[in-house]
């Protein structure tokens, strides 16, 4: 337990400036409240921070078994980050899957040139040839110096802290070890609602 908790604390990063808040919405009849979707939030972040929104942009690599994957939710080429975003940190199964998806994407991009080529094509279709060319150069350097970031949108616990369920912390620890073995940096950041 101590090892799991220590590993979790070691990847938590604070924000240098406050991140964008997720918007609370009220239904037209005023009876239901909720938050904007992850896709709406990610598009807003991409615009505000000069990132590329890849949320729900599925890449298919036929030569890889189970070769369908989402590279990340937000691609930050300038700061060399693959950012994955999830609302809520309360369900262990959801978060464990989230961490595994992020690690799997990094593994595919690091080890399969055809996965990187598909990502470059997708980025070119969404942005410019110059941006795609810059990404291609980063992939040729095997994403050296890149960070895999997991952003979790949630309310703080009663004491003001943020945490995730214990079994998700175990999954995170294991995926962080694998990612660091591939020379990625890893960070977890919380976005308060």
Coordinates of N, CA and C in Angstrom, one line a residue:
X1 N 0.8 -1.2 0.0 CA 0.0 0.0 0.0 C 0.9 1.3 0.0
X2 N 1.9 1.2 0.8 CA 2.8 2.4 0.9 C 3.5 2.7 -0.5
X3 N 3.9 1.6 -1.2 CA 4.5 1.7 -2.5 C 3.5 2.3 -3.5
X4 N 2.3 1.9 -3.5 CA 1.2 2.4 -4.4 C 1.0 3.8 -4.1
X5 N 0.8 4.2 -2.8 CA 0.5 5.6 -2.5 C 1.7 6.5 -2.8
X6 N 2.9 6.0 -2.6 CA 4.1 6.8 -2.9 C 4.2 7.0 -4.4
X7 N 4.0 6.0 -5.2 CA 4.0 6.1 -6.6 C 3.0 7.1 -7.1
X8 N 1.8 7.1 -6.5 CA 0.7 8.0 -6.9 C 1.1 9.4 -6.6
X9 N 1.6 9.7 -5.4 CA 2.0 11.0 -5.1 C 3.2 11.6 -6.0
X10 N 4.0 10.7 -6.4 CA 5.2 11.1 -7.2 C 4.8 11.6 -8.6
X11 N 3.7 11.2 -9.1 CA 3.3 11.7 -10.5 C 2.3 12.8 -10.5
X12 N 1.8 13.2 -9.3 CA 0.9 14.3 -9.2 C 1.7 15.6 -9.5
X13 N 1.1 16.4 -10.4 CA 1.7 17.8 -10.7 C 0.7 18.8 -10.5
X14 N 1.2 19.9 -9.9 CA 0.3 21.1 -9.8 C 0.3 21.9 -11.0
X15 N -0.6 22.8 -11.2 CA -0.7 23.7 -12.3 C 0.1 25.0 -12.1
X16 N 0.8 25.5 -13.1 CA 1.5 26.8 -12.9 C 0.5 27.9 -13.0
X17 N -0.6 27.7 -13.8 CA -1.7 28.6 -13.9 C -3.0 27.8 -13.9
X18 N -4.0 28.4 -13.4 CA -5.3 27.6 -13.3 C -5.7 27.1 -14.7
X19 N -6.1 25.8 -14.8 CA -6.6 25.3 -16.1 C -8.0 25.8 -16.3
X20 N -8.4 25.7 -17.6 CA -9.8 26.0 -17.9 C -10.8 25.2 -17.1
X21 N -11.8 25.8 -16.6 CA -12.9 25.1 -15.9 C -13.8 24.4 -16.9
X22 N -14.4 23.3 -16.5 CA -15.4 22.6 -17.2 C -16.7 23.4 -16.9
X23 N -17.5 23.6 -17.9 CA -18.7 24.4 -17.8 C -19.9 23.5 -17.3
X24 N -20.6 24.0 -16.3 CA -21.8 23.4 -15.8 C -23.0 23.8 -16.7
X25 N -23.8 22.8 -17.1 CA -24.9 23.1 -18.0 C -26.2 22.8 -17.3
X26 N -27.3 23.5 -17.7 CA -28.6 23.3 -17.2 C -29.5 23.0 -18.4
X27 N -30.3 21.9 -18.3 CA -31.2 21.6 -19.5 C -32.1 22.7 -19.8
X28 N -32.7 22.8 -21.0 CA -33.6 23.9 -21.4 C -34.8 24.0 -20.5
X29 N -35.3 22.9 -19.9 CA -36.4 23.0 -19.0 C -36.0 23.3 -17.6
X30 N -34.7 23.4 -17.4 CA -34.2 23.7 -16.0 C -34.2 22.6 -15.0
X31 N -34.5 21.4 -15.4 CA -34.7 20.3 -14.5 C -33.4 19.4 -14.3
X32 N -32.5 19.5 -15.3 CA -31.3 18.7 -15.2 C -30.1 19.5 -15.2
X33 N -29.1 19.2 -14.4 CA -27.8 19.8 -14.5 C -26.7 18.8 -14.8
X34 N -25.7 19.2 -15.4 CA -24.5 18.4 -15.7 C -23.4 19.2 -16.2
X35 N -22.4 18.6 -16.7 CA -21.2 19.3 -17.3 C -21.1 19.1 -18.8
X36 N -20.4 20.0 -19.4 CA -20.2 19.9 -20.8 C -19.5 18.5 -21.0
X37 N -19.5 18.0 -22.2 CA -18.9 16.7 -22.5 C -17.4 16.9 -22.5
X38 N -16.7 15.7 -22.4 CA -15.2 15.8 -22.6 C -14.8 16.4 -23.9
X39 N -15.5 16.0 -25.0 CA -15.2 16.5 -26.3 C -15.3 18.0 -26.3
X40 N -16.4 18.6 -25.8 CA -16.6 20.0 -25.8 C -15.5 20.7 -25.0
X41 N -15.2 20.1 -23.8 CA -14.1 20.7 -23.0 C -12.7 20.6 -23.7
X42 N -12.5 19.5 -24.4 CA -11.2 19.3 -25.1 C -11.0 20.3 -26.2
X43 N -12.1 20.5 -27.0 CA -12.1 21.5 -28.1 C -11.8 22.9 -27.5
X44 N -12.4 23.2 -26.4 CA -12.2 24.5 -25.8 C -10.7 24.7 -25.4
X45 N -10.2 23.6 -24.8 CA -8.7 23.6 -24.4 C -7.8 23.7 -25.6
X46 N -8.1 23.0 -26.6 CA -7.3 23.0 -27.8 C -7.2 24.4 -28.4
X47 N -8.3 25.1 -28.4 CA -8.4 26.5 -28.9 C -7.6 27.4 -28.0
X48 N -7.8 27.3 -26.7 CA -7.2 28.2 -25.7 C -5.7 28.1 -25.6
X49 N -5.2 26.8 -25.7 CA -3.8 26.5 -25.5 C -3.0 26.2 -26.8
X50 N -3.6 26.3 -27.9 CA -2.9 26.0 -29.2 C -2.5 24.6 -29.3
X51 N -3.4 23.7 -28.8 CA -3.2 22.2 -28.9 C -4.1 21.7 -30.0
X52 N -3.9 20.4 -30.3 CA -4.7 19.7 -31.4 C -5.7 18.8 -30.7
X53 N -7.0 18.9 -30.9 CA -8.0 18.1 -30.3 C -8.1 16.8 -31.1
X54 N -7.7 15.7 -30.5 CA -7.8 14.4 -31.1 C -8.8 13.5 -30.4
X55 N -9.6 14.0 -29.5 CA -10.7 13.3 -28.8 C -11.6 12.7 -29.9
X56 N -11.9 11.4 -29.8 CA -12.8 10.7 -30.6 C -12.3 10.5 -32.0
X57 N -11.0 10.8 -32.3 CA -10.4 10.6 -33.6 C -9.6 9.3 -33.5
X58 N -10.3 8.2 -33.9 CA -9.8 6.9 -33.8 C -8.8 6.6 -35.0
X59 N -7.6 6.1 -34.7 CA -6.7 5.7 -35.7 C -6.7 4.2 -35.9
X60 N -6.7 3.8 -37.1 CA -6.7 2.3 -37.4 C -5.4 1.9 -38.1
X61 N -4.7 1.0 -37.5 CA -3.5 0.5 -38.1 C -3.7 -1.0 -38.4
X62 N -4.0 -1.3 -39.6 CA -4.3 -2.7 -40.0 C -3.2 -3.7 -39.6
X63 N -1.9 -3.4 -39.6 CA -0.9 -4.3 -39.4 C -0.7 -4.6 -37.9
X64 N -1.4 -3.9 -37.0 CA -1.3 -4.2 -35.6 C -2.5 -4.9 -35.0
X65 N -2.3 -6.0 -34.3 CA -3.5 -6.6 -33.7 C -4.2 -5.6 -32.8
X66 N -5.5 -5.6 -32.9 CA -6.3 -4.6 -32.1 C -5.8 -3.2 -32.4
X67 N -5.5 -2.9 -33.6 CA -4.9 -1.7 -34.0 C -5.7 -0.4 -34.1
X68 N -6.9 -0.4 -33.4 CA -7.7 0.8 -33.4 C -7.4 1.5 -32.0
X69 N -7.0 2.8 -32.1 CA -6.7 3.4 -30.8 C -6.9 4.9 -31.0
X70 N -7.0 5.6 -29.9 CA -7.1 7.1 -29.8 C -5.7 7.5 -29.3
X71 N -5.0 8.3 -30.1 CA -3.7 8.7 -29.7 C -3.6 9.5 -28.4
X72 N -4.6 10.4 -28.2 CA -4.7 11.2 -27.0 C -5.9 12.0 -27.2
X73 N -6.3 12.8 -26.2 CA -7.4 13.7 -26.3 C -6.9 15.1 -26.8
X74 N -5.7 15.5 -26.3 CA -5.1 16.7 -26.7 C -3.6 16.5 -27.0
X75 N -3.2 16.9 -28.2 CA -1.8 16.8 -28.6 C -1.2 18.2 -28.4
X76 N -0.2 18.3 -27.6 CA 0.5 19.6 -27.3 C 1.9 19.5 -28.0
X77 N 2.0 19.8 -29.2 CA 3.3 19.7 -29.9 C 4.3 20.6 -29.4
X78 N 4.0 21.8 -29.0 CA 4.9 22.8 -28.5 C 5.6 22.3 -27.2
X79 N 4.8 21.7 -26.3 CA 5.3 21.3 -25.0 C 5.6 19.8 -24.9
X80 N 5.4 19.1 -26.1 CA 5.7 17.7 -26.2 C 4.9 16.9 -25.2
X81 N 3.6 17.0 -25.3 CA 2.7 16.2 -24.4 C 1.6 15.5 -25.1
X82 N 1.3 14.3 -24.8 CA 0.1 13.6 -25.2 C -0.8 13.6 -23.9
X83 N -1.9 14.3 -24.0 CA -2.7 14.6 -22.9 C -4.0 13.8 -23.0
X84 N -4.4 13.1 -21.9 CA -5.6 12.3 -21.9 C -6.5 12.9 -20.8
X85 N -7.7 13.1 -21.1 CA -8.7 13.8 -20.2 C -9.8 12.9 -19.8
X86 N -10.2 12.9 -18.5 CA -11.3 12.0 -18.0 C -12.0 12.8 -17.0
X87 N -13.4 12.8 -17.1 CA -14.2 13.4 -16.1 C -14.4 12.4 -15.0
X88 N -14.2 12.8 -13.7 CA -14.4 12.0 -12.5 C -13.3 11.1 -12.2
X89 N -13.1 10.9 -10.9 CA -12.0 10.0 -10.5 C -12.6 9.0 -9.4
X90 N -13.9 8.7 -9.6 CA -14.5 7.9 -8.5 C -14.7 6.4 -8.9
X91 N -14.7 6.1 -10.2 CA -14.9 4.7 -10.6 C -13.5 4.0 -10.9
X92 N -13.2 3.0 -10.2 CA -11.9 2.4 -10.4 C -11.8 1.8 -11.8
X93 N -12.8 1.1 -12.3 CA -12.7 0.4 -13.6 C -12.5 1.4 -14.7
X94 N -13.2 2.6 -14.6 CA -13.1 3.6 -15.6 C -11.7 4.2 -15.6
X95 N -11.2 4.5 -14.5 CA -9.8 5.1 -14.4 C -8.8 4.1 -14.8
X96 N -8.9 2.9 -14.4 CA -7.9 1.9 -14.8 C -7.8 1.7 -16.3
X97 N -9.0 1.7 -16.9 CA -9.1 1.6 -18.4 C -8.4 2.9 -19.0
X98 N -8.7 4.0 -18.4 CA -8.2 5.3 -18.9 C -6.6 5.3 -18.9
X99 N -6.0 4.8 -17.8 CA -4.6 4.7 -17.7 C -4.0 3.7 -18.7
X100 N -4.7 2.6 -18.9 CA -4.2 1.6 -19.8 C -4.3 2.1 -21.3
X101 N -5.4 2.8 -21.6 CA -5.5 3.4 -22.9 C -4.4 4.4 -23.2
X102 N -4.1 5.2 -22.3 CA -3.0 6.2 -22.5 C -1.7 5.5 -22.7
X103 N -1.4 4.5 -21.9 CA -0.1 3.8 -22.0 C 0.0 3.0 -23.3
X104 N -1.1 2.4 -23.7 CA -1.2 1.6 -24.9 C -0.9 2.5 -26.1
X105 N -1.5 3.7 -26.1 CA -1.3 4.7 -27.2 C 0.2 5.0 -27.3
X106 N 0.8 5.3 -26.2 CA 2.2 5.7 -26.2 C 3.1 4.6 -26.7
X107 N 2.7 3.4 -26.3 CA 3.5 2.2 -26.7 C 3.4 2.0 -28.2
X108 N 2.2 2.1 -28.7 CA 2.0 2.0 -30.2 C 2.7 3.0 -31.0
X109 N 2.7 4.3 -30.5 CA 3.3 5.4 -31.2 C 4.9 5.3 -31.1
X110 N 5.3 4.7 -30.0 CA 6.8 4.6 -29.8 C 7.3 3.4 -30.6
X111 N 6.6 2.3 -30.8 CA 7.1 1.1 -31.3 C 6.7 0.7 -32.7
X112 N 5.6 1.3 -33.2 CA 5.1 1.0 -34.5 C 5.1 2.2 -35.4
X113 N 6.1 2.3 -36.4 CA 6.1 3.5 -37.3 C 4.8 3.7 -38.0
X114 N 4.1 2.6 -38.3 CA 2.8 2.8 -39.1 C 1.8 3.5 -38.2
X115 N 1.8 3.3 -36.9 CA 0.9 4.1 -36.0 C 1.2 5.5 -36.0
X116 N 2.5 5.9 -36.0 CA 2.9 7.3 -36.0 C 2.5 7.9 -37.4
X117 N 2.7 7.1 -38.5 CA 2.3 7.6 -39.8 C 0.8 8.0 -39.8
X118 N 0.0 7.1 -39.2 CA -1.5 7.3 -39.2 C -1.8 8.6 -38.4
X119 N -1.0 8.8 -37.3 CA -1.2 10.0 -36.5 C -0.9 11.3 -37.3
X120 N 0.2 11.2 -38.0 CA 0.7 12.3 -38.8 C -0.4 12.7 -39.9
X121 N -0.9 11.6 -40.5 CA -2.0 11.9 -41.5 C -3.2 12.5 -40.9
X122 N -3.6 12.0 -39.7 CA -4.8 12.6 -39.0 C -4.5 14.1 -38.7
X123 N -3.3 14.4 -38.1 CA -3.0 15.7 -37.7 C -3.0 16.6 -39.0
X124 N -2.4 16.2 -40.1 CA -2.4 17.0 -41.3 C -3.9 17.3 -41.8
X125 N -4.8 16.3 -41.6 CA -6.2 16.5 -42.0 C -6.9 17.5 -41.1
X126 N -6.4 17.6 -39.9 CA -7.0 18.6 -38.9 C -6.4 19.9 -38.9
X127 N -5.1 20.0 -39.3 CA -4.3 21.2 -39.1 C -3.7 21.6 -40.4
X128 N -2.3 21.7 -40.4 CA -1.6 22.1 -41.6 C -0.5 21.1 -41.9
X129 N 0.1 21.1 -43.1 CA 1.2 20.3 -43.5 C 2.4 20.6 -42.6
X130 N 2.6 21.8 -42.3 CA 3.8 22.2 -41.5 C 3.7 21.6 -40.1
X131 N 2.5 21.6 -39.5 CA 2.3 21.0 -38.2 C 2.5 19.5 -38.3
X132 N 2.0 18.8 -39.3 CA 2.2 17.4 -39.5 C 3.7 17.1 -39.7
X133 N 4.4 17.9 -40.4 CA 5.8 17.7 -40.6 C 6.6 17.8 -39.3
X134 N 6.2 18.7 -38.5 CA 6.9 18.9 -37.2 C 6.6 17.7 -36.3
X135 N 5.4 17.2 -36.3 CA 5.0 16.0 -35.6 C 5.8 14.8 -36.1
X136 N 5.9 14.6 -37.4 CA 6.7 13.5 -38.0 C 8.1 13.5 -37.6
X137 N 8.7 14.7 -37.4 CA 10.1 14.8 -37.0 C 10.2 14.3 -35.5
X138 N 9.2 14.6 -34.7 CA 9.2 14.2 -33.3 C 9.1 12.7 -33.2
X139 N 8.2 12.1 -34.1 CA 8.1 10.6 -34.1 C 9.3 9.9 -34.6
X140 N 10.1 10.6 -35.5 CA 11.4 10.0 -35.9 C 12.4 9.9 -34.8
X141 N 12.2 10.9 -33.8 CA 13.1 10.9 -32.7 C 12.5 10.0 -31.5
X142 N 11.6 9.2 -31.9 CA 10.9 8.3 -30.9 C 10.3 9.0 -29.7
X143 N 9.8 10.2 -30.0 CA 9.1 11.0 -29.0 C 10.0 11.3 -27.8
X144 N 11.3 11.5 -28.0 CA 12.2 11.8 -27.0 C 11.8 13.0 -26.2
X145 N 11.8 12.9 -24.9 CA 11.5 14.1 -24.1 C 10.0 14.4 -23.9
X146 N 9.1 13.5 -24.4 CA 7.7 13.7 -24.4 C 7.1 13.2 -23.0
X147 N 6.0 13.8 -22.6 CA 5.3 13.5 -21.4 C 3.9 13.0 -21.7
X148 N 3.5 11.9 -21.0 CA 2.2 11.4 -21.1 C 1.5 12.0 -19.9
X149 N 0.4 12.8 -20.1 CA -0.3 13.5 -19.0 C -1.7 13.0 -18.9
X150 N -2.1 12.7 -17.7 CA -3.5 12.3 -17.5 C -4.2 13.4 -16.7
X151 N -5.2 14.1 -17.3 CA -5.9 15.1 -16.6 C -7.3 14.6 -16.1
X152 N -7.5 14.7 -14.8 CA -8.7 14.2 -14.3 C -9.6 15.3 -13.7
X153 N -10.8 15.4 -14.3 CA -11.7 16.5 -13.9 C -12.6 16.0 -12.8
X154 N -12.5 16.6 -11.6 CA -13.3 16.0 -10.5 C -13.4 17.1 -9.4
X155 N -14.3 16.8 -8.5 CA -14.5 17.7 -7.3 C -13.5 17.2 -6.2
X156 N -12.9 18.1 -5.5 CA -12.0 17.7 -4.4 C -12.7 16.9 -3.3
X157 N -12.0 16.1 -2.6 CA -12.6 15.4 -1.5 C -12.9 16.4 -0.3
X158 N -13.6 16.0 0.7 CA -14.0 17.0 1.8 C -12.8 17.7 2.4
X159 N -11.6 17.1 2.4 CA -10.5 17.7 3.0 C -9.7 18.6 2.0
X160 N -10.3 18.7 0.7 CA -9.7 19.6 -0.3 C -8.6 18.9 -1.2
X161 N -8.4 17.6 -0.9 CA -7.4 16.9 -1.7 C -8.1 16.1 -2.8
X162 N -7.3 15.6 -3.8 CA -7.7 14.8 -4.9 C -7.1 13.5 -4.8
X163 N -7.9 12.5 -5.1 CA -7.3 11.1 -5.1 C -8.1 10.3 -6.1
X164 N -7.7 9.0 -6.2 CA -8.4 8.1 -7.1 C -8.5 6.8 -6.3
X165 N -9.4 5.9 -6.7 CA -9.5 4.6 -5.9 C -8.2 3.8 -5.9
X166 N -8.0 3.0 -4.9 CA -6.8 2.3 -4.6 C -6.4 1.4 -5.8
X167 N -7.4 0.6 -6.4 CA -7.0 -0.2 -7.5 C -6.6 0.5 -8.7
X168 N -7.1 1.7 -8.9 CA -6.7 2.6 -10.0 C -5.3 3.1 -9.8
X169 N -4.9 3.3 -8.5 CA -3.6 3.7 -8.2 C -2.6 2.6 -8.5
X170 N -3.0 1.3 -8.3 CA -2.2 0.2 -8.7 C -2.0 0.2 -10.2
X171 N -3.0 0.3 -10.9 CA -2.9 0.3 -12.4 C -2.0 1.4 -12.9
X172 N -2.2 2.6 -12.3 CA -1.4 3.8 -12.6 C 0.1 3.5 -12.4
X173 N 0.4 3.0 -11.2 CA 1.8 2.6 -10.9 C 2.4 1.7 -11.9
X174 N 1.7 0.7 -12.3 CA 2.2 -0.3 -13.3 C 2.4 0.3 -14.6
X175 N 1.4 1.2 -15.1 CA 1.5 1.8 -16.4 C 2.6 2.9 -16.4
X176 N 2.8 3.6 -15.3 CA 3.9 4.6 -15.2 C 5.2 3.9 -15.3
X177 N 5.4 2.7 -14.7 CA 6.7 2.0 -14.8 C 7.0 1.6 -16.2
X178 N 5.9 1.1 -16.9 CA 6.1 0.8 -18.3 C 6.4 2.0 -19.2
X179 N 5.7 3.1 -19.0 CA 6.0 4.3 -19.7 C 7.4 4.9 -19.5
X180 N 7.8 4.9 -18.2 CA 9.1 5.4 -17.9 C 10.2 4.4 -18.5
X181 N 9.9 3.2 -18.6 CA 10.8 2.2 -19.3 C 11.0 2.5 -20.7
X182 N 10.0 3.2 -21.3 CA 10.1 3.7 -22.7 C 10.6 5.1 -22.8
X183 N 11.1 5.6 -21.7 CA 11.6 7.0 -21.6 C 10.6 8.1 -21.8
X184 N 9.4 7.9 -21.4 CA 8.4 8.9 -21.3 C 8.4 9.5 -19.9
X185 N 8.1 10.8 -19.7 CA 7.7 11.3 -18.4 C 6.2 11.1 -18.3
X186 N 5.8 11.1 -17.0 CA 4.4 10.9 -16.7 C 3.9 11.9 -15.7
X187 N 2.7 12.4 -15.9 CA 2.2 13.4 -14.9 C 0.7 13.2 -14.8
X188 N 0.2 13.4 -13.6 CA -1.3 13.4 -13.4 C -1.6 14.7 -12.8
X189 N -2.6 15.4 -13.4 CA -3.1 16.7 -12.9 C -4.6 16.6 -12.7
X190 N -5.1 17.3 -11.7 CA -6.5 17.3 -11.4 C -7.0 18.7 -11.7
X191 N -8.2 18.7 -12.3 CA -8.9 19.9 -12.7 C -10.2 20.0 -11.8
X192 N -10.3 20.9 -10.9 CA -11.4 21.0 -10.0 C -12.6 21.5 -10.7
X193 N -13.8 20.9 -10.3 CA -15.1 21.4 -10.8 C -15.7 22.4 -9.8

